[in-house]
mmCIF file of C-alpha atoms in Angstrom:
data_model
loop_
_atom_site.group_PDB
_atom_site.id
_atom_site.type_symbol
_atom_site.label_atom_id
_atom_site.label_comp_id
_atom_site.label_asym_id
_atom_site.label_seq_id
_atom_site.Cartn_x
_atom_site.Cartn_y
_atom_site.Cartn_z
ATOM 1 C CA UNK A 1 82.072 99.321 116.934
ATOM 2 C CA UNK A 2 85.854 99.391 116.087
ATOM 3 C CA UNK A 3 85.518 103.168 115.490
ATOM 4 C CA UNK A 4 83.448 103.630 118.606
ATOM 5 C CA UNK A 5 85.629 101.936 120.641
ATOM 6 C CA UNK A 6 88.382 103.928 118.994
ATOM 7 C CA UNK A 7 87.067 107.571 119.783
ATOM 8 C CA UNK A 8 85.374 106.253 123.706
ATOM 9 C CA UNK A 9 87.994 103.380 124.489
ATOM 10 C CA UNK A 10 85.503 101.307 125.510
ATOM 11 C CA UNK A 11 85.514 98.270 124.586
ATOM 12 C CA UNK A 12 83.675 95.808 126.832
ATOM 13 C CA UNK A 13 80.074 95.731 125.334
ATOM 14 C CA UNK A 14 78.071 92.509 125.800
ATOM 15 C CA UNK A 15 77.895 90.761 122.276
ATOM 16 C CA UNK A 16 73.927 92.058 122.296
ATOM 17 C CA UNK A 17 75.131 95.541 122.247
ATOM 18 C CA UNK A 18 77.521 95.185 119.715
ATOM 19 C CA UNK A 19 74.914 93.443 117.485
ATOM 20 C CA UNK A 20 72.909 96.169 118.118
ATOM 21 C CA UNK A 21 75.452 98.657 117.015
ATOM 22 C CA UNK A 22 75.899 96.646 113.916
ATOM 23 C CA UNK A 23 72.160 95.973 112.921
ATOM 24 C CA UNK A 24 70.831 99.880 114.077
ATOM 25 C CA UNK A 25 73.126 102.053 113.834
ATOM 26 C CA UNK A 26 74.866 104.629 110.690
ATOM 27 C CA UNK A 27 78.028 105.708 110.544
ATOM 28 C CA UNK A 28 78.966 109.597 111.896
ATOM 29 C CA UNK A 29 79.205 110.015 107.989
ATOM 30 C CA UNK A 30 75.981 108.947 107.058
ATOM 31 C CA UNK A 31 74.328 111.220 109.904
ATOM 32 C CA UNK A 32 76.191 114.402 108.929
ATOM 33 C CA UNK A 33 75.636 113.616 105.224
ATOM 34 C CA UNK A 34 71.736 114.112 106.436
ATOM 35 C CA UNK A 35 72.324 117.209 108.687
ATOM 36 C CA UNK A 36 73.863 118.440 105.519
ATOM 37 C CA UNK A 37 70.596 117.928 103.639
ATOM 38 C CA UNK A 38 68.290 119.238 106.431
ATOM 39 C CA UNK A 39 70.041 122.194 106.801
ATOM 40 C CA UNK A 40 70.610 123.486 103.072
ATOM 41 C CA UNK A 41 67.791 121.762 101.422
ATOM 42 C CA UNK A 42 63.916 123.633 101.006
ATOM 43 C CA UNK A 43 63.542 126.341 103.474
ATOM 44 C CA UNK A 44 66.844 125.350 105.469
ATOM 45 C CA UNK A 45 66.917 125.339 109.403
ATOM 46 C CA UNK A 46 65.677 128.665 110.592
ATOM 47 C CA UNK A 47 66.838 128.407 114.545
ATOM 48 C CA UNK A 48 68.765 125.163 116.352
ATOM 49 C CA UNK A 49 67.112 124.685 119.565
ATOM 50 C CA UNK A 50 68.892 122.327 122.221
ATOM 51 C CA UNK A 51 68.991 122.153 125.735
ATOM 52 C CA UNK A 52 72.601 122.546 127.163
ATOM 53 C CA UNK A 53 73.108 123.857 123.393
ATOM 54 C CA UNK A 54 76.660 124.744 123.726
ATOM 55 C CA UNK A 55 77.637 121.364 124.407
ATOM 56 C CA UNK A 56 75.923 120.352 121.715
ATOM 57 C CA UNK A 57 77.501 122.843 119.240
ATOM 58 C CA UNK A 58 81.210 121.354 120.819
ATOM 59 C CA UNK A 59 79.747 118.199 120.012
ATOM 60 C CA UNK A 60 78.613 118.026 116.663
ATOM 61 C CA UNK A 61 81.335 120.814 115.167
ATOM 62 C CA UNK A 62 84.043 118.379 116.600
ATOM 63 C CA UNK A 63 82.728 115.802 114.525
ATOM 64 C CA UNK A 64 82.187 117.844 111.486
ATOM 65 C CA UNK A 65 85.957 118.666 112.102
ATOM 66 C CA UNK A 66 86.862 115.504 112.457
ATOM 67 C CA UNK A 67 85.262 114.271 108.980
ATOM 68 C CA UNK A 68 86.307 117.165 107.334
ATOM 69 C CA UNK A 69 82.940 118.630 106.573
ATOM 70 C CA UNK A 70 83.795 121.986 106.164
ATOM 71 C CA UNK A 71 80.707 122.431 104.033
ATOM 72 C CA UNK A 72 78.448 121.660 106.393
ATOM 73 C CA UNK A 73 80.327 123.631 109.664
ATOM 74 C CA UNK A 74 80.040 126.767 107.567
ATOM 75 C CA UNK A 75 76.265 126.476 107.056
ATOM 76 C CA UNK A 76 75.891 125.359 110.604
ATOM 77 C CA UNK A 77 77.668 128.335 112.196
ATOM 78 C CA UNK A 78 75.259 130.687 110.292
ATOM 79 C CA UNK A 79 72.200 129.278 111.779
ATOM 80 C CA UNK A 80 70.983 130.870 115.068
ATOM 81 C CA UNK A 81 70.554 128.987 117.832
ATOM 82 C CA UNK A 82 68.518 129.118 120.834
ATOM 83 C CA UNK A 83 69.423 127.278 124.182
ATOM 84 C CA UNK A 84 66.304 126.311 126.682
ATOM 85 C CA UNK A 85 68.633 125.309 128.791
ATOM 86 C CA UNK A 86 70.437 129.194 129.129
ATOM 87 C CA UNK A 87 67.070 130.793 128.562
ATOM 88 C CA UNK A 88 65.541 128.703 131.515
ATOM 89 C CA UNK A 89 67.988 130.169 133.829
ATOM 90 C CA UNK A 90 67.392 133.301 132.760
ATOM 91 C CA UNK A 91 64.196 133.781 133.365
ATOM 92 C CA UNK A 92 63.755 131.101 136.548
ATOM 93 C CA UNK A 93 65.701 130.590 139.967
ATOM 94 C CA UNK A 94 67.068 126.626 140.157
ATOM 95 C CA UNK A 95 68.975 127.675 143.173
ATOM 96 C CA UNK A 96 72.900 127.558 142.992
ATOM 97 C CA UNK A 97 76.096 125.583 142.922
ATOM 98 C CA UNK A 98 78.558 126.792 144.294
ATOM 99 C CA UNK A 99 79.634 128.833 141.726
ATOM 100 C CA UNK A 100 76.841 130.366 139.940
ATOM 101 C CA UNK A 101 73.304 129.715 139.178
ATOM 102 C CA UNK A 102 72.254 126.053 139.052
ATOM 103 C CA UNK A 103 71.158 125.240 135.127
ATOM 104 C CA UNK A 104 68.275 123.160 135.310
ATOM 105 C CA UNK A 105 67.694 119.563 133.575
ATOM 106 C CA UNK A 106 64.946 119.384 130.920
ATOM 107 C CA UNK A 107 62.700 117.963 133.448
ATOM 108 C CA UNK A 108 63.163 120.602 135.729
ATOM 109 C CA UNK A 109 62.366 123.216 133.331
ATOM 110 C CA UNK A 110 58.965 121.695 131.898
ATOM 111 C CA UNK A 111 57.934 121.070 135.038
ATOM 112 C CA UNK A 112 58.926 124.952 136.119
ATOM 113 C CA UNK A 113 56.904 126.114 133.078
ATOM 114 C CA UNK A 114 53.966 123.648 132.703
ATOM 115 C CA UNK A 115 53.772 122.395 136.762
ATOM 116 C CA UNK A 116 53.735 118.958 135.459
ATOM 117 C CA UNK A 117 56.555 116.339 135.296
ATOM 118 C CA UNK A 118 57.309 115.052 132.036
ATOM 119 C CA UNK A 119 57.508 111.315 131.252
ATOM 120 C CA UNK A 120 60.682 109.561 132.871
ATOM 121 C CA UNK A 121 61.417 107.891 129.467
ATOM 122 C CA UNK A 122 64.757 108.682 128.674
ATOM 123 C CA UNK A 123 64.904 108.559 125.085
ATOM 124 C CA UNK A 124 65.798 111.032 122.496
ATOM 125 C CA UNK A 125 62.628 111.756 120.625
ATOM 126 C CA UNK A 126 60.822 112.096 123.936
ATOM 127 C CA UNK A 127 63.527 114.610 125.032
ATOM 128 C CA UNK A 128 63.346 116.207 121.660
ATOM 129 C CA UNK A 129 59.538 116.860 122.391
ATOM 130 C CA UNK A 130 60.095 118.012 125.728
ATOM 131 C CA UNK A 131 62.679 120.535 124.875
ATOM 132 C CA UNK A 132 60.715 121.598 122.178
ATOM 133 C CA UNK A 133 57.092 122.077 124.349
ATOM 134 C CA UNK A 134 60.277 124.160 126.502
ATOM 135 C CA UNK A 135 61.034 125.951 123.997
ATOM 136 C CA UNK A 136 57.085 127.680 123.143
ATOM 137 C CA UNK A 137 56.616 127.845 127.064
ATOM 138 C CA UNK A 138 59.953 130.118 127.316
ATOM 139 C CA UNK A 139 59.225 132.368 124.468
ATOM 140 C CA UNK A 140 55.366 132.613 126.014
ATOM 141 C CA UNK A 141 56.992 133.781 129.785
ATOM 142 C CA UNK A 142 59.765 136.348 127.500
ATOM 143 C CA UNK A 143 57.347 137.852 125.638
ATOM 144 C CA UNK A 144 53.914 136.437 124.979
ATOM 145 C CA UNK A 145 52.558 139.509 122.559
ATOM 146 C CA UNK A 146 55.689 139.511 120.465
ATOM 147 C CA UNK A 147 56.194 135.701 119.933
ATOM 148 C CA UNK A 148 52.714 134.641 119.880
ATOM 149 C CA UNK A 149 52.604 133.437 116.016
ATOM 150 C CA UNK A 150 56.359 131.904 115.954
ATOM 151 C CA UNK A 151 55.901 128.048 115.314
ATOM 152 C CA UNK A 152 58.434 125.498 115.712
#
């Protein structure tokens, strides 16, 4: 929590939440040490797929940055990425803002490609699923013949 509350300045969580921080959650060091190890060990990561990916990218090379894990922002930076988020306004109208095309949320976009909503449960390995049923239902409306046998 100290560090948290150190990078966010916040610093009025309930005891529970703290706790909770405490009892469930790794450091930043202990996650990147494991993006490390999925990205360079077997096959590696062939594509990073994200919706809203560049944030993401900001995100995560900030804190690689930050902990001085040059290693790993090297091998990072060589991986391709592709963003559903980008590719869903490519190839879909969300309407606009007023200045540019409106990017859609992740519901938005499944329920552009599949007509269904997704669930409402907001929580990461749901979202993960989501972007990634996104991701086949965008490279199906790009090109259906030529990415037919790519797999996640």
């Amino acid at each position: 929590p100290e560090e948290f509350v150190s990078i966010s300045s916040i610093s009025f969580f309930a005891p529970s939440i703290v706790n909770f921080f405490h009892t469930r959650g790794v450091s930043v060091e202990e996650v990147l040490q494991q993006l490390y190890q999925d990205v360079t060990e077997g096959n590696g990561v062939q594509r990073l797929i994200a919706h809203n990916q560049l944030f993401d990218q900001y995100v995560l090379r900030g804190e690689m940055a930050r902990y001085q894990r040059m290693d790993l922002l090297d091998v990072w930076n060589q991986i391709p990425t592709f963003c559903t988020m980008q590719h869903g306004m490519d190839q879909f109208n969300f309407g606009s803002t007023g200045w540019g095309p409106k990017p859609p949320k992740l519901t938005e976009l499944f329920q552009k490609l599949f007509g269904l909503s997704p669930p409402t449960v907001h929580d990461a390995t749901y979202d993960a699923y989501t972007c990634a049923l996104c991701y086949r239902g965008l490279l199906h409306e790009m090109s259906p013949h030529t990415h037919s046998t790519e797999t996640l």
